Amino acid sequence: MYSIKDRKIQHLNIAKYQFENEIEYNSLDSVVLPYCALPEIDFDTIDLSVNFLNKRISFPVMISGMTGGTERSNNINKVLVELAEEHNIAMGIGSQRASLETKSSQKFLRKIAKNIPLIGNVGGVQLASPSGIDLIKRAINDIEADAIAVHLNPLQEIVQPEGDHDWRGVLNGISEAVKTLPCPIIVKEVGRGLSKEVIKSLFNVGVRIFDVAGMGGTNWTKIETSRRPSDEQSIYQPFHNIGIPLKKLIIDASSISKDNIIIGSGGIKNGLDVAKAIWLGSDLVSMAGVLLKSLEDKNHKINKKNLDNLLNNLKTQIKISLFITGSKSIYEFREKSIFGEN
Ligand SMILES: Cc1cc2nc3c(=O)[nH]c(=O)nc-3n(C[C@H](O)[C@H](O)[C@H](O)COP(=O)(O)O)c2cc1C
């Protein structure tokens, strides 16, 4: 068994390279934006900005929660937040459990994130424990979070050697948190997806922001299997492709209520994918694995310029996607799309 800190470091290392040559099936590849040869707009004036958590972000992307709490994680988060602030996009941090348990504050991130939405992170299972509300309040206070993400990852936890097995009381914990907390809750998966039924249950207890995190990108079932002794791995291999593809998740999630904010995620690789996710019904997207791979090289050396370029390219690609569909802004693009008919 590994400590939380060691586990987080292993996660970073494996998520980056272990399955580099295994392409995950990505359901967005089958989505085709309708091409318009008569756009009648000026490419240079296309407006990608959207409102999120009472702030205006420059394009509809959030850096998804990945890490935090160790020296290397803090270095990664520092650069991610700097870039998020420079590009004026939303930023999530990874689970705060380890940092709260070891009393190592991540306050420094809020000092960098002066204008952008900064989103904290705790596990759903932690919320089910008697000290859950106290933990989530401390997580919010530590970084003065604009919202707190609660992750649901039952398959990952079962495959993880140190994972939590008792998932009773999670919905009730979330329900209590919605009533008590000073900021909105975002419920997210980590790559297997929030189904329509799960979103409806969460909607009924007052959650309004969902990060669907479907299949197509980072595969935690594979990552945790690889951390098991080799003689146990065959138990978990049949579950490697269990989950819900992103395309279905977005269509289902966006059909539940117009009041919900849907964050499309799970394998978003470029700006065209961002546009496709929005076309299907997302309000914005979040991205993790692709950003991490571009930020750190194989020797864990941080290359800020690389990720800066990736974010600039992302912006250009989203703009091209709007241009070729004849849309002046993200809001106009969303209006044009017929949710669920792709
Ligand atoms: C290295 C790494 C660590 C992660 N840690 C967390 C975490 O602590 N909490 C969480 O909610 N999600 C975590 N995630 C999941 C991401 O937030 C995201 O939901 C998931 O990776 C799907 O997006 P992707 O396909 O773009 O990677 C992590 C992802 C990566 C790559």
Short mmCIF file of C-alpha atoms and ligand atoms in Angstrom, two decimals:
data_model
loop_
_atom_site.label_atom_id
_atom_site.label_comp_id
_atom_site.label_asym_id
_atom_site.label_seq_id
_atom_site.Cartn_x
_atom_site.Cartn_y
_atom_site.Cartn_z
CA MET A 1 0.00 0.00 0.00
CA TYR A 2 1.22 3.48 -0.82
CA SER A 3 0.66 6.76 1.03
CA ILE A 4 -1.66 9.33 -0.60
CA LYS A 5 1.35 11.41 -1.64
CA ASP A 6 3.14 8.46 -3.30
CA ARG A 7 -0.08 7.44 -5.01
CA LYS A 8 -0.55 10.94 -6.44
CA ILE A 9 2.98 10.89 -7.87
CA GLN A 10 2.39 7.48 -9.44
CA HIS A 11 -0.86 8.78 -10.95
CA LEU A 12 0.96 11.71 -12.56
CA ASN A 13 3.63 9.47 -14.01
CA ILE A 14 1.32 6.76 -15.31
CA ALA A 15 -1.32 9.15 -16.66
CA LYS A 16 1.36 10.86 -18.71
CA TYR A 17 3.02 8.00 -20.53
CA GLN A 18 1.96 4.49 -19.65
CA PHE A 19 -0.72 4.09 -22.30
CA GLU A 20 0.65 6.48 -24.90
CA ASN A 21 0.30 4.01 -27.75
CA GLU A 22 -3.17 2.81 -26.80
CA ILE A 23 -5.64 5.15 -28.46
CA GLU A 24 -8.92 5.29 -26.56
CA TYR A 25 -12.12 5.18 -28.63
CA ASN A 26 -13.34 8.78 -28.87
CA SER A 27 -17.02 9.22 -29.66
CA LEU A 28 -16.56 12.86 -30.73
CA ASP A 29 -14.71 11.62 -33.82
CA SER A 30 -18.10 10.68 -35.33
CA VAL A 31 -19.56 14.18 -34.86
CA VAL A 32 -19.46 16.37 -37.97
CA LEU A 33 -20.02 20.12 -37.76
CA PRO A 34 -22.19 21.43 -40.60
CA TYR A 35 -19.88 23.29 -42.99
CA CYS A 36 -21.05 26.70 -44.22
CA ALA A 37 -19.39 28.12 -47.35
CA LEU A 38 -21.04 31.51 -46.84
CA PRO A 39 -20.20 32.51 -43.26
CA GLU A 40 -20.67 36.32 -43.74
CA ILE A 41 -18.57 37.09 -40.64
CA ASP A 42 -15.13 38.52 -39.89
CA PHE A 43 -12.93 35.74 -38.47
CA ASP A 44 -10.96 38.26 -36.41
CA THR A 45 -14.00 39.48 -34.48
CA ILE A 46 -15.35 36.08 -33.40
CA ASP A 47 -16.12 36.18 -29.67
CA LEU A 48 -15.24 33.01 -27.75
CA SER A 49 -15.99 34.36 -24.28
CA VAL A 50 -18.59 32.80 -21.98
CA ASN A 51 -19.88 33.37 -18.44
CA PHE A 52 -18.92 30.80 -15.84
CA LEU A 53 -19.35 31.07 -12.06
CA ASN A 54 -20.13 34.81 -12.30
CA LYS A 55 -16.96 35.54 -14.25
CA ARG A 56 -16.37 36.10 -17.94
CA ILE A 57 -13.76 33.67 -19.29
CA SER A 58 -12.09 34.26 -22.66
CA PHE A 59 -12.86 30.86 -24.17
CA PRO A 60 -15.00 27.94 -22.97
CA VAL A 61 -12.32 25.78 -21.40
CA MET A 62 -11.48 24.75 -17.85
CA ILE A 63 -8.24 23.07 -16.80
CA SER A 64 -9.60 20.03 -15.00
CA GLY A 65 -8.50 19.07 -11.47
CA MET A 66 -5.41 16.89 -11.53
CA THR A 67 -3.11 17.37 -8.65
CA GLY A 68 -1.95 19.27 -5.58
CA GLY A 69 -0.41 18.87 -2.15
CA THR A 70 3.12 17.63 -2.91
CA GLU A 71 6.07 19.75 -3.98
CA ARG A 72 5.93 18.52 -7.58
CA SER A 73 2.13 18.86 -7.68
CA ASN A 74 2.32 22.40 -6.35
CA ASN A 75 4.85 23.29 -9.03
CA ILE A 76 2.58 21.86 -11.70
CA ASN A 77 -0.50 23.64 -10.30
CA LYS A 78 1.39 26.93 -10.02
CA VAL A 79 2.20 26.90 -13.74
CA LEU A 80 -1.30 25.69 -14.67
CA VAL A 81 -2.88 28.53 -12.68
CA GLU A 82 -0.47 31.08 -14.16
CA LEU A 83 -1.45 29.95 -17.65
CA ALA A 84 -5.15 29.85 -16.76
CA GLU A 85 -4.89 33.44 -15.47
CA GLU A 86 -2.89 34.59 -18.53
CA HIS A 87 -5.44 33.02 -20.89
CA ASN A 88 -8.37 33.98 -18.64
CA ILE A 89 -9.89 30.49 -18.43
CA ALA A 90 -11.22 28.44 -15.50
CA MET A 91 -8.91 26.31 -13.36
CA GLY A 92 -9.63 23.26 -11.20
CA ILE A 93 -7.19 21.72 -8.77
CA GLY A 94 -6.91 18.03 -7.88
CA SER A 95 -8.29 16.39 -4.76
CA GLN A 96 -7.50 18.55 -1.71
CA ARG A 97 -7.80 15.64 0.70
CA ALA A 98 -4.05 15.02 0.88
CA SER A 99 -3.17 18.67 1.39
CA LEU A 100 -5.86 19.14 4.05
CA GLU A 101 -4.84 15.98 5.89
CA THR A 102 -1.20 17.06 5.95
CA LYS A 103 -2.14 20.69 6.66
CA SER A 104 -0.24 21.99 3.63
CA SER A 105 -2.23 24.94 2.34
CA GLN A 106 -2.62 25.73 -1.36
CA LYS A 107 -3.52 29.38 -0.70
CA PHE A 108 -0.75 30.53 -3.03
CA LEU A 109 -2.90 29.45 -5.99
CA ARG A 110 -5.62 31.99 -5.19
CA LYS A 111 -3.00 34.74 -5.15
CA ILE A 112 -2.15 33.88 -8.77
CA ALA A 113 -5.77 33.29 -9.82
CA LYS A 114 -6.80 36.92 -9.41
CA ASN A 115 -9.58 37.07 -11.99
CA ILE A 116 -10.47 33.54 -13.00
CA PRO A 117 -12.79 30.92 -11.50
CA LEU A 118 -10.72 28.64 -9.22
CA ILE A 119 -12.38 25.34 -8.38
CA GLY A 120 -11.55 23.11 -5.41
CA ASN A 121 -11.90 19.33 -5.31
CA VAL A 122 -12.92 16.59 -2.87
CA GLY A 123 -14.11 12.99 -3.25
CA GLY A 124 -17.79 12.02 -3.00
CA VAL A 125 -16.94 9.28 -0.50
CA GLN A 126 -15.31 11.81 1.82
CA LEU A 127 -18.59 13.75 1.84
CA ALA A 128 -20.43 10.69 3.12
CA SER A 129 -18.31 10.59 6.28
CA PRO A 130 -19.38 12.47 9.45
CA SER A 131 -16.54 14.97 8.95
CA GLY A 132 -17.40 15.44 5.24
CA ILE A 133 -19.01 18.88 5.49
CA ASP A 134 -16.14 20.15 7.61
CA LEU A 135 -13.61 18.83 5.06
CA ILE A 136 -15.35 20.41 2.07
CA LYS A 137 -15.66 23.75 3.89
CA ARG A 138 -11.94 23.71 4.67
CA ALA A 139 -11.21 22.86 1.01
CA ILE A 140 -13.26 25.86 -0.15
CA ASN A 141 -11.77 28.24 2.43
CA ASP A 142 -8.18 27.23 1.71
CA ILE A 143 -8.27 28.53 -1.86
CA GLU A 144 -11.33 30.83 -1.60
CA ALA A 145 -12.89 28.62 -4.24
CA ASP A 146 -15.49 29.94 -6.69
CA ALA A 147 -16.96 26.41 -6.72
CA ILE A 148 -16.06 22.99 -5.36
CA ALA A 149 -15.89 19.88 -7.54
CA VAL A 150 -17.01 16.62 -5.94
CA HIS A 151 -15.64 13.64 -7.83
CA LEU A 152 -17.50 10.35 -8.23
CA ASN A 153 -15.16 7.55 -9.28
CA PRO A 154 -16.52 4.22 -8.00
CA LEU A 155 -14.86 2.05 -10.64
CA GLN A 156 -11.49 3.69 -10.07
CA GLU A 157 -11.80 3.21 -6.31
CA ILE A 158 -12.57 -0.50 -6.64
CA VAL A 159 -9.64 -1.14 -8.96
CA GLN A 160 -7.27 1.08 -6.94
CA PRO A 161 -5.31 -1.00 -4.40
CA GLU A 162 -5.98 1.59 -1.65
CA GLY A 163 -9.48 2.56 -2.90
CA ASP A 164 -12.65 3.31 -0.91
CA HIS A 165 -15.19 0.50 -1.01
CA ASP A 166 -18.09 1.91 0.99
CA TRP A 167 -20.14 4.21 -1.25
CA ARG A 168 -23.23 4.42 0.98
CA GLY A 169 -24.47 7.90 1.85
CA VAL A 170 -22.70 9.79 -0.96
CA LEU A 171 -25.90 11.29 -2.44
CA ASN A 172 -27.02 12.33 1.02
CA GLY A 173 -23.62 13.93 1.67
CA ILE A 174 -23.90 15.90 -1.56
CA SER A 175 -27.45 16.93 -0.68
CA GLU A 176 -26.29 18.25 2.72
CA ALA A 177 -23.38 20.07 1.08
CA VAL A 178 -25.67 21.79 -1.45
CA LYS A 179 -27.76 23.15 1.45
CA THR A 180 -24.80 24.30 3.54
CA LEU A 181 -22.02 25.54 1.30
CA PRO A 182 -21.27 29.15 0.38
CA CYS A 183 -20.45 28.29 -3.25
CA PRO A 184 -21.83 26.04 -6.02
CA ILE A 185 -20.96 22.35 -6.25
CA ILE A 186 -19.79 20.81 -9.50
CA VAL A 187 -20.26 17.05 -9.55
CA LYS A 188 -17.80 15.30 -11.83
CA GLU A 189 -16.68 11.83 -12.86
CA VAL A 190 -13.08 11.13 -13.77
CA GLY A 191 -13.45 9.42 -17.15
CA ARG A 192 -16.23 6.82 -17.03
CA GLY A 193 -19.12 9.28 -17.17
CA LEU A 194 -22.12 10.69 -15.27
CA SER A 195 -25.18 8.93 -16.74
CA LYS A 196 -28.56 10.59 -17.27
CA GLU A 197 -29.97 8.73 -14.23
CA VAL A 198 -27.10 9.88 -12.00
CA ILE A 199 -27.49 13.47 -13.16
CA LYS A 200 -31.24 13.33 -12.48
CA SER A 201 -30.61 12.08 -8.91
CA LEU A 202 -28.10 14.87 -8.34
CA PHE A 203 -30.42 17.45 -9.93
CA ASN A 204 -33.16 16.39 -7.51
CA VAL A 205 -30.94 17.28 -4.55
CA GLY A 206 -30.06 20.67 -6.01
CA VAL A 207 -26.85 20.19 -8.02
CA ARG A 208 -26.82 22.32 -11.19
CA ILE A 209 -23.29 21.97 -12.59
CA PHE A 210 -22.11 18.66 -14.02
CA ASP A 211 -18.74 17.74 -15.49
CA VAL A 212 -19.67 14.55 -17.31
CA ALA A 213 -16.10 13.22 -17.76
CA GLY A 214 -16.84 10.38 -20.15
CA MET A 215 -14.82 7.70 -21.88
CA GLY A 216 -12.35 8.74 -24.53
CA GLY A 217 -9.38 10.13 -22.64
CA THR A 218 -7.59 9.31 -19.39
CA ASN A 219 -8.49 5.75 -18.40
CA TRP A 220 -8.27 5.32 -14.61
CA THR A 221 -9.34 1.68 -14.77
CA LYS A 222 -6.19 0.93 -16.74
CA ILE A 223 -4.03 3.17 -14.59
CA GLU A 224 -5.12 1.55 -11.32
CA THR A 225 -4.89 -1.96 -12.84
CA SER A 226 -1.26 -1.25 -13.72
CA ARG A 227 -0.61 -0.40 -10.04
CA ARG A 228 -1.82 -3.88 -8.97
CA PRO A 229 0.53 -6.88 -8.65
CA SER A 230 0.72 -8.67 -12.02
CA ASP A 231 -1.08 -11.78 -10.74
CA GLU A 232 -4.15 -9.66 -9.87
CA GLN A 233 -4.38 -7.61 -13.05
CA SER A 234 -6.51 -10.10 -15.02
CA ILE A 235 -9.35 -9.57 -12.50
CA TYR A 236 -9.68 -5.93 -13.54
CA GLN A 237 -8.87 -6.08 -17.27
CA PRO A 238 -12.45 -6.96 -18.39
CA PHE A 239 -13.56 -3.60 -16.94
CA HIS A 240 -11.10 -1.48 -18.88
CA ASN A 241 -13.69 -0.30 -21.38
CA ILE A 242 -16.68 0.00 -19.07
CA GLY A 243 -18.16 3.47 -19.02
CA ILE A 244 -20.19 5.85 -21.17
CA PRO A 245 -18.86 7.59 -24.29
CA LEU A 246 -18.71 11.37 -24.13
CA LYS A 247 -21.07 12.03 -27.05
CA LYS A 248 -23.97 10.17 -25.41
CA LEU A 249 -23.26 11.79 -22.05
CA ILE A 250 -23.45 15.33 -23.37
CA ILE A 251 -26.64 14.69 -25.34
CA ASP A 252 -28.31 13.06 -22.33
CA ALA A 253 -27.04 15.58 -19.76
CA SER A 254 -28.11 18.62 -21.77
CA SER A 255 -31.64 17.23 -22.20
CA ILE A 256 -32.44 17.30 -18.46
CA SER A 257 -32.86 21.02 -17.74
CA LYS A 258 -31.90 24.26 -19.42
CA ASP A 259 -30.85 25.58 -15.98
CA ASN A 260 -27.96 23.11 -15.73
CA ILE A 261 -24.41 23.93 -16.71
CA ILE A 262 -22.87 21.02 -18.58
CA ILE A 263 -19.12 20.66 -18.77
CA GLY A 264 -18.15 18.21 -21.53
CA SER A 265 -15.00 16.24 -20.84
CA GLY A 266 -13.20 12.95 -21.27
CA GLY A 267 -10.73 12.87 -24.13
CA ILE A 268 -11.02 16.43 -25.48
CA LYS A 269 -7.86 16.69 -27.60
CA ASN A 270 -8.13 19.92 -29.59
CA GLY A 271 -10.26 22.96 -30.32
CA LEU A 272 -12.42 21.13 -32.84
CA ASP A 273 -13.37 18.68 -30.05
CA VAL A 274 -14.18 21.66 -27.82
CA ALA A 275 -16.53 22.97 -30.51
CA LYS A 276 -18.09 19.54 -31.07
CA ALA A 277 -18.76 19.16 -27.34
CA ILE A 278 -20.46 22.56 -27.30
CA TRP A 279 -22.40 21.75 -30.46
CA LEU A 280 -23.79 18.65 -28.73
CA GLY A 281 -24.99 20.68 -25.72
CA SER A 282 -22.07 21.46 -23.36
CA ASP A 283 -21.67 24.99 -21.99
CA LEU A 284 -17.92 24.58 -21.77
CA VAL A 285 -15.37 21.76 -21.64
CA SER A 286 -12.70 20.64 -19.23
CA MET A 287 -9.39 19.01 -20.13
CA ALA A 288 -6.77 17.14 -18.11
CA GLY A 289 -4.56 14.42 -19.66
CA VAL A 290 -3.67 16.25 -22.88
CA LEU A 291 -2.65 19.37 -20.91
CA LEU A 292 -0.51 17.42 -18.46
CA LYS A 293 1.31 15.65 -21.30
CA SER A 294 2.13 18.94 -22.95
CA LEU A 295 3.28 20.59 -19.70
CA GLU A 296 5.82 18.08 -18.35
CA ASP A 297 8.48 16.25 -20.36
CA LYS A 298 9.61 12.68 -19.63
CA ASN A 299 12.04 13.90 -16.97
CA HIS A 300 9.26 15.83 -15.18
CA LYS A 301 10.71 19.11 -16.40
CA ILE A 302 8.00 21.74 -16.78
CA ASN A 303 7.72 23.35 -20.20
CA LYS A 304 5.32 26.26 -19.77
CA LYS A 305 5.78 27.49 -23.35
CA ASN A 306 4.57 24.15 -24.72
CA LEU A 307 1.27 24.35 -22.89
CA ASP A 308 0.97 28.06 -23.65
CA ASN A 309 1.23 27.19 -27.37
CA LEU A 310 -1.31 24.40 -26.98
CA LEU A 311 -3.81 26.80 -25.38
CA ASN A 312 -3.26 29.37 -28.15
CA ASN A 313 -3.78 26.68 -30.78
CA LEU A 314 -6.91 25.52 -28.99
CA LYS A 315 -8.31 29.04 -29.19
CA THR A 316 -7.56 29.30 -32.90
CA GLN A 317 -9.16 25.91 -33.56
CA ILE A 318 -12.34 26.86 -31.67
CA LYS A 319 -12.47 30.07 -33.70
CA ILE A 320 -12.09 28.19 -36.98
CA SER A 321 -14.90 25.85 -35.91
CA LEU A 322 -17.21 28.81 -35.33
CA PHE A 323 -16.15 30.49 -38.58
CA ILE A 324 -16.89 27.46 -40.74
CA THR A 325 -20.35 27.16 -39.23
CA GLY A 326 -21.04 30.88 -39.69
CA SER A 327 -21.19 31.70 -35.95
CA LYS A 328 -20.04 35.05 -34.50
CA SER A 329 -19.90 33.88 -30.89
CA ILE A 330 -20.07 30.78 -28.71
CA TYR A 331 -23.61 31.72 -27.74
CA GLU A 332 -24.67 32.02 -31.38
CA PHE A 333 -22.96 28.70 -32.16
CA ARG A 334 -24.87 27.01 -29.32
CA GLU A 335 -28.15 28.50 -30.52
CA LYS A 336 -27.52 27.09 -34.00
CA SER A 337 -26.93 23.58 -32.81
CA ILE A 338 -29.89 21.30 -32.34
CA PHE A 339 -29.09 19.57 -29.08
CA GLY A 340 -29.16 15.82 -29.30
CA GLU A 341 -29.57 15.49 -33.03
CA ASN A 342 -25.97 14.65 -33.85
C1 LIG B 1 -2.85 13.01 -13.43
C2 LIG B 1 -4.31 13.19 -13.23
C3 LIG B 1 -4.80 13.32 -11.92
C4 LIG B 1 -6.16 13.49 -11.68
N1 LIG B 1 -6.61 13.70 -10.40
C5 LIG B 1 -7.92 14.02 -10.20
C6 LIG B 1 -8.37 14.42 -8.90
O1 LIG B 1 -7.61 14.47 -7.93
N2 LIG B 1 -9.69 14.73 -8.75
C7 LIG B 1 -10.56 14.67 -9.80
O2 LIG B 1 -11.74 15.00 -9.64
N3 LIG B 1 -10.16 14.29 -11.03
C8 LIG B 1 -8.87 13.98 -11.25
N4 LIG B 1 -8.44 13.65 -12.51
C9 LIG B 1 -9.44 13.47 -13.58
C10 LIG B 1 -9.60 14.71 -14.47
O3 LIG B 1 -10.04 15.81 -13.73
C11 LIG B 1 -10.56 14.44 -15.65
O4 LIG B 1 -11.88 14.36 -15.16
C12 LIG B 1 -10.26 13.18 -16.42
O5 LIG B 1 -8.86 12.99 -16.54
C13 LIG B 1 -10.89 13.16 -17.81
O6 LIG B 1 -10.34 14.17 -18.62
P1 LIG B 1 -9.20 13.89 -19.73
O7 LIG B 1 -9.69 12.75 -20.57
O8 LIG B 1 -9.10 15.18 -20.48
O9 LIG B 1 -7.94 13.55 -19.01
C14 LIG B 1 -7.08 13.49 -12.78
C15 LIG B 1 -6.58 13.36 -14.09
C16 LIG B 1 -5.22 13.23 -14.33
C17 LIG B 1 -4.73 13.09 -15.75
#
